[in-house]
Amino acid sequence: MLGSGSATPTLDRHQTAQLLNYNGDYFLIDCGEATQYRLIEQRARPSRLKYIFISHLHGDHYFGLMPLLSSLNMGGRTEPLYLFGPRGLDEVITTTFRVSNGKFFFPLHFQSINPDVPTLLLDLPGLTVESIPLDHGIECTGFLFREKPYKPRLLRERLPAEVSIEALKTLKEGHDVLNDTGQVQYAAADYTTPGPAARSYAYCSDTRYNERILHQIQGIDLLYHEATFRDDNAGRASEVHHTTARQAAALAQKAGVGRLLIGHFSSRYKTYDGFLAEAQEVFANTELAIEGQQFPV
Ligand SMILES: [Zn+2]
Ligand SMILES: [Zn+2]
């Protein structure tokens, strides 16, 4: 968790940014002001950064992007970088580099996100990333990271020595091996054990309370949802397209997620305790997105 404050920065709360580490590859989710300092502080190697996702073009979610790209460029990066964000972000980058006569030394691939429909953005061998349309007054999407199902594990010690490579492949896919007459020779259930459960993480910031996201976040392991306000400002939250801690917890409860992480705290609240207490009344398995902490899925 690199930053979990909202628009007004304070010395101990930074603007939004998260780093997702998946098998050593880094996915940066939003890039508020000073994100690159937060990355240095966490000793996150820039070369591992492969993908950047920007939810929307309010400054507290992307004003750290230009300096980060500039540093990657000066650092001699040559590997491609994949950037996903709202349309218009490419114009900002192009203009910034054009007026300073700058030149990119690495390929920067930009894909604009359709803000209206859930869209598959990335399909990697072990993982997919999908957009989640949010309700924030301007084009804004969250991101759903979902591991693909793991293949079953082969129990080699149970198999006879003469079993063919073809049969092993079939078992590894989770299918039974049949003999010439169509009878089961090796049943997958006898020679394999299920692989680990596939994990999932959803990032939803910024947004008004929005039940239309429920079908996408149903049953996921970890949900990050913004909770800019508390109950005392529920009216204000709706007016400015944000959510309260209680509403975030209600969504988590309705979607049956494993754990809820709340953040994007307004600087008008000097402590976090009230956010946690309010959310936990509705959904006990809630944690605060404290900056600098890691949250394993
Ligand atoms: Zn924000
Ligand atoms: Zn915003």
PDB file of C-alpha atoms and ligand atoms in Angstrom:
ATOM      1  CA  MET A   1       0.000   0.000   0.000  1.00  0.00           C
ATOM      2  CA  LEU A   2       1.902   3.060  -1.228  1.00  0.00           C
ATOM      3  CA  GLY A   3      -0.780   5.670  -0.624  1.00  0.00           C
ATOM      4  CA  SER A   4      -4.294   5.536   0.794  1.00  0.00           C
ATOM      5  CA  GLY A   5      -5.151   9.191   1.409  1.00  0.00           C
ATOM      6  CA  SER A   6      -7.573  11.181  -0.705  1.00  0.00           C
ATOM      7  CA  ALA A   7      -7.079  14.414  -2.628  1.00  0.00           C
ATOM      8  CA  THR A   8      -5.720  16.637   0.178  1.00  0.00           C
ATOM      9  CA  PRO A   9      -2.272  15.356   1.103  1.00  0.00           C
ATOM     10  CA  THR A  10      -0.989  15.338   4.673  1.00  0.00           C
ATOM     11  CA  LEU A  11       2.485  14.402   5.874  1.00  0.00           C
ATOM     12  CA  ASP A  12       1.486  10.887   6.837  1.00  0.00           C
ATOM     13  CA  ARG A  13      -1.092  10.213   4.133  1.00  0.00           C
ATOM     14  CA  HIS A  14      -0.120  10.038   0.500  1.00  0.00           C
ATOM     15  CA  GLN A  15      -2.310  10.047  -2.548  1.00  0.00           C
ATOM     16  CA  THR A  16      -3.478   6.785  -4.016  1.00  0.00           C
ATOM     17  CA  ALA A  17      -1.040   4.181  -5.314  1.00  0.00           C
ATOM     18  CA  GLN A  18      -0.740   0.445  -4.852  1.00  0.00           C
ATOM     19  CA  LEU A  19       1.854  -2.045  -5.998  1.00  0.00           C
ATOM     20  CA  LEU A  20       0.673  -5.555  -6.771  1.00  0.00           C
ATOM     21  CA  ASN A  21       3.489  -8.106  -6.822  1.00  0.00           C
ATOM     22  CA  TYR A  22       2.547 -11.192  -8.813  1.00  0.00           C
ATOM     23  CA  ASN A  23       5.368 -13.740  -8.985  1.00  0.00           C
ATOM     24  CA  GLY A  24       7.918 -10.913  -9.076  1.00  0.00           C
ATOM     25  CA  ASP A  25       6.156  -8.857 -11.774  1.00  0.00           C
ATOM     26  CA  TYR A  26       4.923  -5.470 -10.606  1.00  0.00           C
ATOM     27  CA  PHE A  27       1.510  -4.044 -11.446  1.00  0.00           C
ATOM     28  CA  LEU A  28       1.169  -0.418 -10.343  1.00  0.00           C
ATOM     29  CA  ILE A  29      -2.412   0.594  -9.599  1.00  0.00           C
ATOM     30  CA  ASP A  30      -2.893   4.361  -9.704  1.00  0.00           C
ATOM     31  CA  CYS A  31       0.010   6.719  -9.324  1.00  0.00           C
ATOM     32  CA  GLY A  32      -0.697   9.711  -7.094  1.00  0.00           C
ATOM     33  CA  GLU A  33       1.813  12.444  -6.382  1.00  0.00           C
ATOM     34  CA  ALA A  34       5.169  11.206  -5.037  1.00  0.00           C
ATOM     35  CA  THR A  35       4.566   7.583  -5.963  1.00  0.00           C
ATOM     36  CA  GLN A  36       8.147   7.174  -7.110  1.00  0.00           C
ATOM     37  CA  TYR A  37       9.419   8.138  -3.662  1.00  0.00           C
ATOM     38  CA  ARG A  38       7.078   5.604  -2.150  1.00  0.00           C
ATOM     39  CA  LEU A  39       8.489   2.945  -4.519  1.00  0.00           C
ATOM     40  CA  ILE A  40      12.059   3.832  -3.532  1.00  0.00           C
ATOM     41  CA  GLU A  41      11.088   3.613   0.129  1.00  0.00           C
ATOM     42  CA  GLN A  42       9.731   0.092  -0.453  1.00  0.00           C
ATOM     43  CA  ARG A  43      12.889  -0.849  -2.405  1.00  0.00           C
ATOM     44  CA  ALA A  44      10.729  -1.801  -5.383  1.00  0.00           C
ATOM     45  CA  ARG A  45      13.006  -2.388  -8.369  1.00  0.00           C
ATOM     46  CA  PRO A  46      11.784  -0.273 -11.327  1.00  0.00           C
ATOM     47  CA  SER A  47      12.825  -2.963 -13.809  1.00  0.00           C
ATOM     48  CA  ARG A  48      10.114  -5.226 -12.401  1.00  0.00           C
ATOM     49  CA  LEU A  49       7.397  -2.737 -13.256  1.00  0.00           C
ATOM     50  CA  LYS A  50       5.515  -4.161 -16.250  1.00  0.00           C
ATOM     51  CA  TYR A  51       1.987  -2.749 -16.115  1.00  0.00           C
ATOM     52  CA  ILE A  52       0.404   0.482 -14.883  1.00  0.00           C
ATOM     53  CA  PHE A  53      -3.346   0.919 -14.382  1.00  0.00           C
ATOM     54  CA  ILE A  54      -4.852   4.388 -13.901  1.00  0.00           C
ATOM     55  CA  SER A  55      -8.447   4.450 -12.643  1.00  0.00           C
ATOM     56  CA  HIS A  56      -9.335   8.049 -13.567  1.00  0.00           C
ATOM     57  CA  LEU A  57      -7.876  11.444 -14.263  1.00  0.00           C
ATOM     58  CA  HIS A  58      -8.404  13.185 -10.946  1.00  0.00           C
ATOM     59  CA  GLY A  59      -4.928  14.375 -10.025  1.00  0.00           C
ATOM     60  CA  ASP A  60      -4.667  12.381  -6.811  1.00  0.00           C
ATOM     61  CA  HIS A  61      -4.646   9.223  -8.927  1.00  0.00           C
ATOM     62  CA  TYR A  62      -2.126  10.091 -11.640  1.00  0.00           C
ATOM     63  CA  PHE A  63      -0.064  13.209 -10.886  1.00  0.00           C
ATOM     64  CA  GLY A  64       2.849  10.941  -9.997  1.00  0.00           C
ATOM     65  CA  LEU A  65       2.905   9.305 -13.409  1.00  0.00           C
ATOM     66  CA  MET A  66       4.898  11.858 -15.415  1.00  0.00           C
ATOM     67  CA  PRO A  67       7.847  11.950 -12.994  1.00  0.00           C
ATOM     68  CA  LEU A  68       7.840   8.154 -12.751  1.00  0.00           C
ATOM     69  CA  LEU A  69       7.894   7.720 -16.550  1.00  0.00           C
ATOM     70  CA  SER A  70      10.602  10.352 -16.799  1.00  0.00           C
ATOM     71  CA  SER A  71      12.779   8.555 -14.238  1.00  0.00           C
ATOM     72  CA  LEU A  72      12.291   5.190 -15.932  1.00  0.00           C
ATOM     73  CA  ASN A  73      13.382   6.837 -19.171  1.00  0.00           C
ATOM     74  CA  MET A  74      16.479   8.408 -17.624  1.00  0.00           C
ATOM     75  CA  GLY A  75      17.270   5.136 -15.885  1.00  0.00           C
ATOM     76  CA  GLY A  76      17.909   3.513 -19.257  1.00  0.00           C
ATOM     77  CA  ARG A  77      14.845   1.328 -19.457  1.00  0.00           C
ATOM     78  CA  THR A  78      14.477  -0.509 -22.745  1.00  0.00           C
ATOM     79  CA  GLU A  79      11.780  -3.074 -21.871  1.00  0.00           C
ATOM     80  CA  PRO A  80       8.220  -2.216 -22.877  1.00  0.00           C
ATOM     81  CA  LEU A  81       5.765  -0.789 -20.372  1.00  0.00           C
ATOM     82  CA  TYR A  82       2.011  -1.314 -20.679  1.00  0.00           C
ATOM     83  CA  LEU A  83      -0.255   1.487 -19.517  1.00  0.00           C
ATOM     84  CA  PHE A  84      -4.045   1.273 -19.155  1.00  0.00           C
ATOM     85  CA  GLY A  85      -6.162   4.318 -18.366  1.00  0.00           C
ATOM     86  CA  PRO A  86      -8.940   6.649 -19.476  1.00  0.00           C
ATOM     87  CA  ARG A  87      -8.807   8.253 -22.907  1.00  0.00           C
ATOM     88  CA  GLY A  88      -6.955  11.550 -22.713  1.00  0.00           C
ATOM     89  CA  LEU A  89      -4.110  10.176 -20.612  1.00  0.00           C
ATOM     90  CA  ASP A  90      -2.101   9.590 -23.782  1.00  0.00           C
ATOM     91  CA  GLU A  91      -2.551  13.274 -24.716  1.00  0.00           C
ATOM     92  CA  VAL A  92      -1.237  14.383 -21.327  1.00  0.00           C
ATOM     93  CA  ILE A  93       1.868  12.228 -21.711  1.00  0.00           C
ATOM     94  CA  THR A  94       2.501  13.193 -25.315  1.00  0.00           C
ATOM     95  CA  THR A  95       2.165  16.919 -24.570  1.00  0.00           C
ATOM     96  CA  THR A  96       4.387  16.726 -21.494  1.00  0.00           C
ATOM     97  CA  PHE A  97       7.195  15.055 -23.394  1.00  0.00           C
ATOM     98  CA  ARG A  98       6.722  17.143 -26.571  1.00  0.00           C
ATOM     99  CA  VAL A  99       7.014  20.531 -24.861  1.00  0.00           C
ATOM    100  CA  SER A 100      10.207  19.462 -23.128  1.00  0.00           C
ATOM    101  CA  ASN A 101      11.595  17.978 -26.323  1.00  0.00           C
ATOM    102  CA  GLY A 102      11.724  14.640 -24.570  1.00  0.00           C
ATOM    103  CA  LYS A 103      11.994  11.261 -26.222  1.00  0.00           C
ATOM    104  CA  PHE A 104      11.056   7.813 -24.975  1.00  0.00           C
ATOM    105  CA  PHE A 105      13.805   5.214 -25.065  1.00  0.00           C
ATOM    106  CA  PHE A 106      11.457   2.339 -24.296  1.00  0.00           C
ATOM    107  CA  PRO A 107       8.159   1.314 -25.917  1.00  0.00           C
ATOM    108  CA  LEU A 108       5.211   2.652 -23.966  1.00  0.00           C
ATOM    109  CA  HIS A 109       2.011   0.879 -24.985  1.00  0.00           C
ATOM    110  CA  PHE A 110      -1.161   2.729 -24.071  1.00  0.00           C
ATOM    111  CA  GLN A 111      -4.635   1.227 -24.088  1.00  0.00           C
ATOM    112  CA  SER A 112      -7.607   3.427 -23.292  1.00  0.00           C
ATOM    113  CA  ILE A 113     -10.360   1.883 -21.208  1.00  0.00           C
ATOM    114  CA  ASN A 114     -14.043   1.866 -22.127  1.00  0.00           C
ATOM    115  CA  PRO A 115     -15.625   3.307 -18.960  1.00  0.00           C
ATOM    116  CA  ASP A 116     -19.065   1.774 -19.567  1.00  0.00           C
ATOM    117  CA  VAL A 117     -18.578  -1.995 -19.847  1.00  0.00           C
ATOM    118  CA  PRO A 118     -16.387  -4.512 -18.000  1.00  0.00           C
ATOM    119  CA  THR A 119     -13.537  -5.253 -20.399  1.00  0.00           C
ATOM    120  CA  LEU A 120     -10.742  -7.800 -20.423  1.00  0.00           C
ATOM    121  CA  LEU A 121      -7.570  -5.664 -20.408  1.00  0.00           C
ATOM    122  CA  LEU A 122      -4.853  -8.263 -19.944  1.00  0.00           C
ATOM    123  CA  ASP A 123      -4.732 -12.001 -20.515  1.00  0.00           C
ATOM    124  CA  LEU A 124      -1.455 -13.401 -19.168  1.00  0.00           C
ATOM    125  CA  PRO A 125      -0.574 -17.093 -18.804  1.00  0.00           C
ATOM    126  CA  GLY A 126      -1.574 -17.185 -15.128  1.00  0.00           C
ATOM    127  CA  LEU A 127      -3.715 -14.107 -14.641  1.00  0.00           C
ATOM    128  CA  THR A 128      -6.364 -11.874 -16.195  1.00  0.00           C
ATOM    129  CA  VAL A 129      -7.146  -8.222 -15.502  1.00  0.00           C
ATOM    130  CA  GLU A 130     -10.624  -6.856 -16.155  1.00  0.00           C
ATOM    131  CA  SER A 131     -11.959  -3.308 -15.813  1.00  0.00           C
ATOM    132  CA  ILE A 132     -14.826  -2.540 -13.400  1.00  0.00           C
ATOM    133  CA  PRO A 133     -17.012   0.455 -14.406  1.00  0.00           C
ATOM    134  CA  LEU A 134     -17.431   2.803 -11.413  1.00  0.00           C
ATOM    135  CA  ASP A 135     -19.722   5.737 -10.627  1.00  0.00           C
ATOM    136  CA  HIS A 136     -17.537   8.777  -9.993  1.00  0.00           C
ATOM    137  CA  GLY A 137     -18.864  11.600 -12.133  1.00  0.00           C
ATOM    138  CA  ILE A 138     -15.997  11.290 -14.618  1.00  0.00           C
ATOM    139  CA  GLU A 139     -14.757   8.244 -16.536  1.00  0.00           C
ATOM    140  CA  CYS A 140     -13.502   5.893 -13.835  1.00  0.00           C
ATOM    141  CA  THR A 141     -12.850   2.169 -13.639  1.00  0.00           C
ATOM    142  CA  GLY A 142     -11.623  -0.257 -11.032  1.00  0.00           C
ATOM    143  CA  PHE A 143      -9.574  -3.357 -11.782  1.00  0.00           C
ATOM    144  CA  LEU A 144     -10.182  -7.023 -11.137  1.00  0.00           C
ATOM    145  CA  PHE A 145      -7.112  -9.268 -10.947  1.00  0.00           C
ATOM    146  CA  ARG A 146      -7.994 -12.917 -11.205  1.00  0.00           C
ATOM    147  CA  GLU A 147      -5.670 -15.887 -11.280  1.00  0.00           C
ATOM    148  CA  LYS A 148      -6.532 -18.623 -13.755  1.00  0.00           C
ATOM    149  CA  PRO A 149      -7.431 -21.979 -12.180  1.00  0.00           C
ATOM    150  CA  TYR A 150      -4.398 -24.042 -11.236  1.00  0.00           C
ATOM    151  CA  LYS A 151      -3.990 -27.417 -12.909  1.00  0.00           C
ATOM    152  CA  PRO A 152      -4.139 -30.477 -10.649  1.00  0.00           C
ATOM    153  CA  ARG A 153      -0.887 -31.839  -9.215  1.00  0.00           C
ATOM    154  CA  LEU A 154       0.233 -35.271 -10.366  1.00  0.00           C
ATOM    155  CA  LEU A 155       0.825 -37.894  -7.665  1.00  0.00           C
ATOM    156  CA  ARG A 156       3.742 -39.580  -9.459  1.00  0.00           C
ATOM    157  CA  GLU A 157       4.499 -42.012  -6.658  1.00  0.00           C
ATOM    158  CA  ARG A 158       1.104 -43.668  -7.160  1.00  0.00           C
ATOM    159  CA  LEU A 159       1.561 -44.185 -10.892  1.00  0.00           C
ATOM    160  CA  PRO A 160       3.071 -47.346 -12.371  1.00  0.00           C
ATOM    161  CA  ALA A 161       6.484 -46.864 -14.019  1.00  0.00           C
ATOM    162  CA  GLU A 162       5.281 -47.812 -17.534  1.00  0.00           C
ATOM    163  CA  VAL A 163       2.680 -45.007 -17.829  1.00  0.00           C
ATOM    164  CA  SER A 164       3.101 -43.107 -21.115  1.00  0.00           C
ATOM    165  CA  ILE A 165       3.945 -39.420 -21.500  1.00  0.00           C
ATOM    166  CA  GLU A 166       0.608 -38.955 -23.295  1.00  0.00           C
ATOM    167  CA  ALA A 167      -1.259 -40.403 -20.305  1.00  0.00           C
ATOM    168  CA  LEU A 168       0.657 -38.130 -17.923  1.00  0.00           C
ATOM    169  CA  LYS A 169      -0.325 -35.087 -19.981  1.00  0.00           C
ATOM    170  CA  THR A 170      -3.980 -36.142 -19.910  1.00  0.00           C
ATOM    171  CA  LEU A 171      -3.914 -36.603 -16.132  1.00  0.00           C
ATOM    172  CA  LYS A 172      -2.187 -33.245 -15.645  1.00  0.00           C
ATOM    173  CA  GLU A 173      -5.104 -31.603 -17.453  1.00  0.00           C
ATOM    174  CA  GLY A 174      -7.400 -33.249 -14.925  1.00  0.00           C
ATOM    175  CA  HIS A 175      -8.887 -35.815 -17.362  1.00  0.00           C
ATOM    176  CA  ASP A 176      -9.164 -39.589 -16.960  1.00  0.00           C
ATOM    177  CA  VAL A 177      -6.967 -41.792 -19.157  1.00  0.00           C
ATOM    178  CA  LEU A 178      -8.965 -44.328 -21.171  1.00  0.00           C
ATOM    179  CA  ASN A 179      -7.709 -47.613 -22.604  1.00  0.00           C
ATOM    180  CA  ASP A 180      -8.288 -48.914 -26.147  1.00  0.00           C
ATOM    181  CA  THR A 181     -11.766 -50.148 -25.312  1.00  0.00           C
ATOM    182  CA  GLY A 182     -12.817 -46.826 -23.816  1.00  0.00           C
ATOM    183  CA  GLN A 183     -12.637 -47.918 -20.171  1.00  0.00           C
ATOM    184  CA  VAL A 184     -10.971 -45.784 -17.503  1.00  0.00           C
ATOM    185  CA  GLN A 185      -7.389 -46.956 -17.102  1.00  0.00           C
ATOM    186  CA  TYR A 186      -6.151 -44.204 -14.782  1.00  0.00           C
ATOM    187  CA  ALA A 187      -8.761 -42.025 -13.079  1.00  0.00           C
ATOM    188  CA  ALA A 188      -7.644 -38.419 -12.537  1.00  0.00           C
ATOM    189  CA  ALA A 189      -9.174 -38.533  -9.056  1.00  0.00           C
ATOM    190  CA  ASP A 190      -6.818 -41.397  -8.079  1.00  0.00           C
ATOM    191  CA  TYR A 191      -3.578 -39.948  -9.431  1.00  0.00           C
ATOM    192  CA  THR A 192      -3.911 -36.207  -8.981  1.00  0.00           C
ATOM    193  CA  THR A 193      -4.671 -33.784  -6.216  1.00  0.00           C
ATOM    194  CA  PRO A 194      -6.355 -30.403  -6.828  1.00  0.00           C
ATOM    195  CA  GLY A 195      -3.984 -27.452  -7.371  1.00  0.00           C
ATOM    196  CA  PRO A 196      -4.050 -24.444  -5.060  1.00  0.00           C
ATOM    197  CA  ALA A 197      -7.159 -22.237  -5.137  1.00  0.00           C
ATOM    198  CA  ALA A 198      -6.922 -19.405  -7.694  1.00  0.00           C
ATOM    199  CA  ARG A 199      -6.733 -16.002  -5.993  1.00  0.00           C
ATOM    200  CA  SER A 200      -8.511 -12.747  -6.825  1.00  0.00           C
ATOM    201  CA  TYR A 201      -8.186  -9.082  -5.932  1.00  0.00           C
ATOM    202  CA  ALA A 202     -10.412  -6.143  -6.880  1.00  0.00           C
ATOM    203  CA  TYR A 203      -9.521  -2.482  -6.660  1.00  0.00           C
ATOM    204  CA  CYS A 204     -12.471  -0.048  -6.546  1.00  0.00           C
ATOM    205  CA  SER A 205     -11.605   3.638  -6.188  1.00  0.00           C
ATOM    206  CA  ASP A 206     -13.101   6.232  -6.551  1.00  0.00           C
ATOM    207  CA  THR A 207     -16.835   5.653  -6.640  1.00  0.00           C
ATOM    208  CA  ARG A 208     -20.233   6.311  -5.224  1.00  0.00           C
ATOM    209  CA  TYR A 209     -21.962   3.285  -3.612  1.00  0.00           C
ATOM    210  CA  ASN A 210     -22.726   1.151  -6.647  1.00  0.00           C
ATOM    211  CA  GLU A 211     -24.376  -2.280  -6.553  1.00  0.00           C
ATOM    212  CA  ARG A 212     -23.790  -2.766 -10.261  1.00  0.00           C
ATOM    213  CA  ILE A 213     -20.259  -3.938  -9.437  1.00  0.00           C
ATOM    214  CA  LEU A 214     -21.561  -6.846  -7.314  1.00  0.00           C
ATOM    215  CA  HIS A 215     -21.592  -9.405 -10.122  1.00  0.00           C
ATOM    216  CA  GLN A 216     -17.923  -8.770 -10.841  1.00  0.00           C
ATOM    217  CA  ILE A 217     -16.646  -8.886  -7.264  1.00  0.00           C
ATOM    218  CA  GLN A 218     -18.800 -11.825  -6.113  1.00  0.00           C
ATOM    219  CA  GLY A 219     -16.810 -14.144  -3.871  1.00  0.00           C
ATOM    220  CA  ILE A 220     -13.383 -12.637  -4.515  1.00  0.00           C
ATOM    221  CA  ASP A 221     -10.642 -13.088  -1.924  1.00  0.00           C
ATOM    222  CA  LEU A 222      -9.713  -9.467  -1.279  1.00  0.00           C
ATOM    223  CA  LEU A 223     -11.647  -6.302  -2.117  1.00  0.00           C
ATOM    224  CA  TYR A 224     -10.112  -2.855  -1.831  1.00  0.00           C
ATOM    225  CA  HIS A 225     -12.897  -0.303  -1.750  1.00  0.00           C
ATOM    226  CA  GLU A 226     -12.656   3.387  -1.151  1.00  0.00           C
ATOM    227  CA  ALA A 227     -14.181   4.738   2.072  1.00  0.00           C
ATOM    228  CA  THR A 228     -13.530   8.453   1.815  1.00  0.00           C
ATOM    229  CA  PHE A 229     -16.126   9.383   4.430  1.00  0.00           C
ATOM    230  CA  ARG A 230     -17.897   8.022   7.455  1.00  0.00           C
ATOM    231  CA  ASP A 231     -21.609   7.898   8.181  1.00  0.00           C
ATOM    232  CA  ASP A 232     -21.631  11.469   9.447  1.00  0.00           C
ATOM    233  CA  ASN A 233     -20.999  12.613   5.867  1.00  0.00           C
ATOM    234  CA  ALA A 234     -23.157  10.123   3.953  1.00  0.00           C
ATOM    235  CA  GLY A 235     -24.999  12.890   2.106  1.00  0.00           C
ATOM    236  CA  ARG A 236     -21.792  14.596   1.135  1.00  0.00           C
ATOM    237  CA  ALA A 237     -20.320  11.266  -0.005  1.00  0.00           C
ATOM    238  CA  SER A 238     -23.115  10.708  -2.483  1.00  0.00           C
ATOM    239  CA  GLU A 239     -22.971  14.325  -3.701  1.00  0.00           C
ATOM    240  CA  VAL A 240     -19.279  14.142  -4.562  1.00  0.00           C
ATOM    241  CA  HIS A 241     -19.390  10.544  -5.847  1.00  0.00           C
ATOM    242  CA  HIS A 242     -17.651   8.848  -2.946  1.00  0.00           C
ATOM    243  CA  THR A 243     -18.482   6.060  -0.483  1.00  0.00           C
ATOM    244  CA  THR A 244     -18.674   5.766   3.300  1.00  0.00           C
ATOM    245  CA  ALA A 245     -16.988   3.030   5.325  1.00  0.00           C
ATOM    246  CA  ARG A 246     -20.387   1.518   6.139  1.00  0.00           C
ATOM    247  CA  GLN A 247     -21.379   1.430   2.458  1.00  0.00           C
ATOM    248  CA  ALA A 248     -18.082  -0.205   1.460  1.00  0.00           C
ATOM    249  CA  ALA A 249     -18.702  -2.864   4.103  1.00  0.00           C
ATOM    250  CA  ALA A 250     -22.264  -3.404   2.832  1.00  0.00           C
ATOM    251  CA  LEU A 251     -20.902  -4.103  -0.654  1.00  0.00           C
ATOM    252  CA  ALA A 252     -18.316  -6.525   0.749  1.00  0.00           C
ATOM    253  CA  GLN A 253     -21.041  -8.306   2.678  1.00  0.00           C
ATOM    254  CA  LYS A 254     -23.414  -8.494  -0.291  1.00  0.00           C
ATOM    255  CA  ALA A 255     -20.658  -9.789  -2.563  1.00  0.00           C
ATOM    256  CA  GLY A 256     -19.499 -12.367  -0.009  1.00  0.00           C
ATOM    257  CA  VAL A 257     -15.838 -11.424  -0.401  1.00  0.00           C
ATOM    258  CA  GLY A 258     -13.142 -12.932   1.816  1.00  0.00           C
ATOM    259  CA  ARG A 259     -11.653  -9.716   3.174  1.00  0.00           C
ATOM    260  CA  LEU A 260     -12.282  -5.997   2.756  1.00  0.00           C
ATOM    261  CA  LEU A 261      -9.585  -3.352   2.693  1.00  0.00           C
ATOM    262  CA  ILE A 262     -10.728   0.272   2.985  1.00  0.00           C
ATOM    263  CA  GLY A 263      -8.796   3.402   2.059  1.00  0.00           C
ATOM    264  CA  HIS A 264      -8.848   6.805   0.292  1.00  0.00           C
ATOM    265  CA  PHE A 265      -9.515   8.403   3.685  1.00  0.00           C
ATOM    266  CA  SER A 266     -10.499  12.055   3.747  1.00  0.00           C
ATOM    267  CA  SER A 267      -8.023  14.263   5.598  1.00  0.00           C
ATOM    268  CA  ARG A 268     -10.909  15.763   7.595  1.00  0.00           C
ATOM    269  CA  TYR A 269     -10.704  12.656   9.823  1.00  0.00           C
ATOM    270  CA  LYS A 270      -7.614  12.780  12.002  1.00  0.00           C
ATOM    271  CA  THR A 271      -7.674   9.106  13.041  1.00  0.00           C
ATOM    272  CA  TYR A 272      -8.628   5.879  11.287  1.00  0.00           C
ATOM    273  CA  ASP A 273     -10.378   4.125  14.188  1.00  0.00           C
ATOM    274  CA  GLY A 274     -13.847   5.394  13.304  1.00  0.00           C
ATOM    275  CA  PHE A 275     -13.587   4.035   9.749  1.00  0.00           C
ATOM    276  CA  LEU A 276     -12.704   0.576  10.973  1.00  0.00           C
ATOM    277  CA  ALA A 277     -15.356   0.427  13.697  1.00  0.00           C
ATOM    278  CA  GLU A 278     -18.071   1.607  11.313  1.00  0.00           C
ATOM    279  CA  ALA A 279     -17.163  -0.913   8.605  1.00  0.00           C
ATOM    280  CA  GLN A 280     -16.720  -3.814  11.017  1.00  0.00           C
ATOM    281  CA  GLU A 281     -20.265  -3.350  12.347  1.00  0.00           C
ATOM    282  CA  VAL A 282     -21.404  -4.529   8.905  1.00  0.00           C
ATOM    283  CA  PHE A 283     -18.492  -6.673   7.718  1.00  0.00           C
ATOM    284  CA  ALA A 284     -16.177  -8.007  10.424  1.00  0.00           C
ATOM    285  CA  ASN A 285     -13.348  -9.014   8.112  1.00  0.00           C
ATOM    286  CA  THR A 286     -12.357  -5.428   7.311  1.00  0.00           C
ATOM    287  CA  GLU A 287      -8.838  -3.991   7.480  1.00  0.00           C
ATOM    288  CA  LEU A 288      -7.480  -0.489   7.046  1.00  0.00           C
ATOM    289  CA  ALA A 289      -5.257   0.128   4.017  1.00  0.00           C
ATOM    290  CA  ILE A 290      -2.394   1.482   6.093  1.00  0.00           C
ATOM    291  CA  GLU A 291       0.434   2.871   3.967  1.00  0.00           C
ATOM    292  CA  GLY A 292       3.624   0.870   3.871  1.00  0.00           C
ATOM    293  CA  GLN A 293       1.867  -2.353   4.868  1.00  0.00           C
ATOM    294  CA  GLN A 294       1.654  -5.453   2.717  1.00  0.00           C
ATOM    295  CA  PHE A 295      -1.533  -7.419   2.285  1.00  0.00           C
ATOM    296  CA  PRO A 296      -0.929 -10.973   1.051  1.00  0.00           C
ATOM    297  CA  VAL A 297      -3.747 -12.608  -0.910  1.00  0.00           C
TER     298      VAL A 297
HETATM  299 ZN    ZN B   1      -9.320  10.171  -5.352  1.00  0.00          ZN
HETATM  300 ZN    ZN B   2     -11.595  10.923  -7.917  1.00  0.00          ZN
END
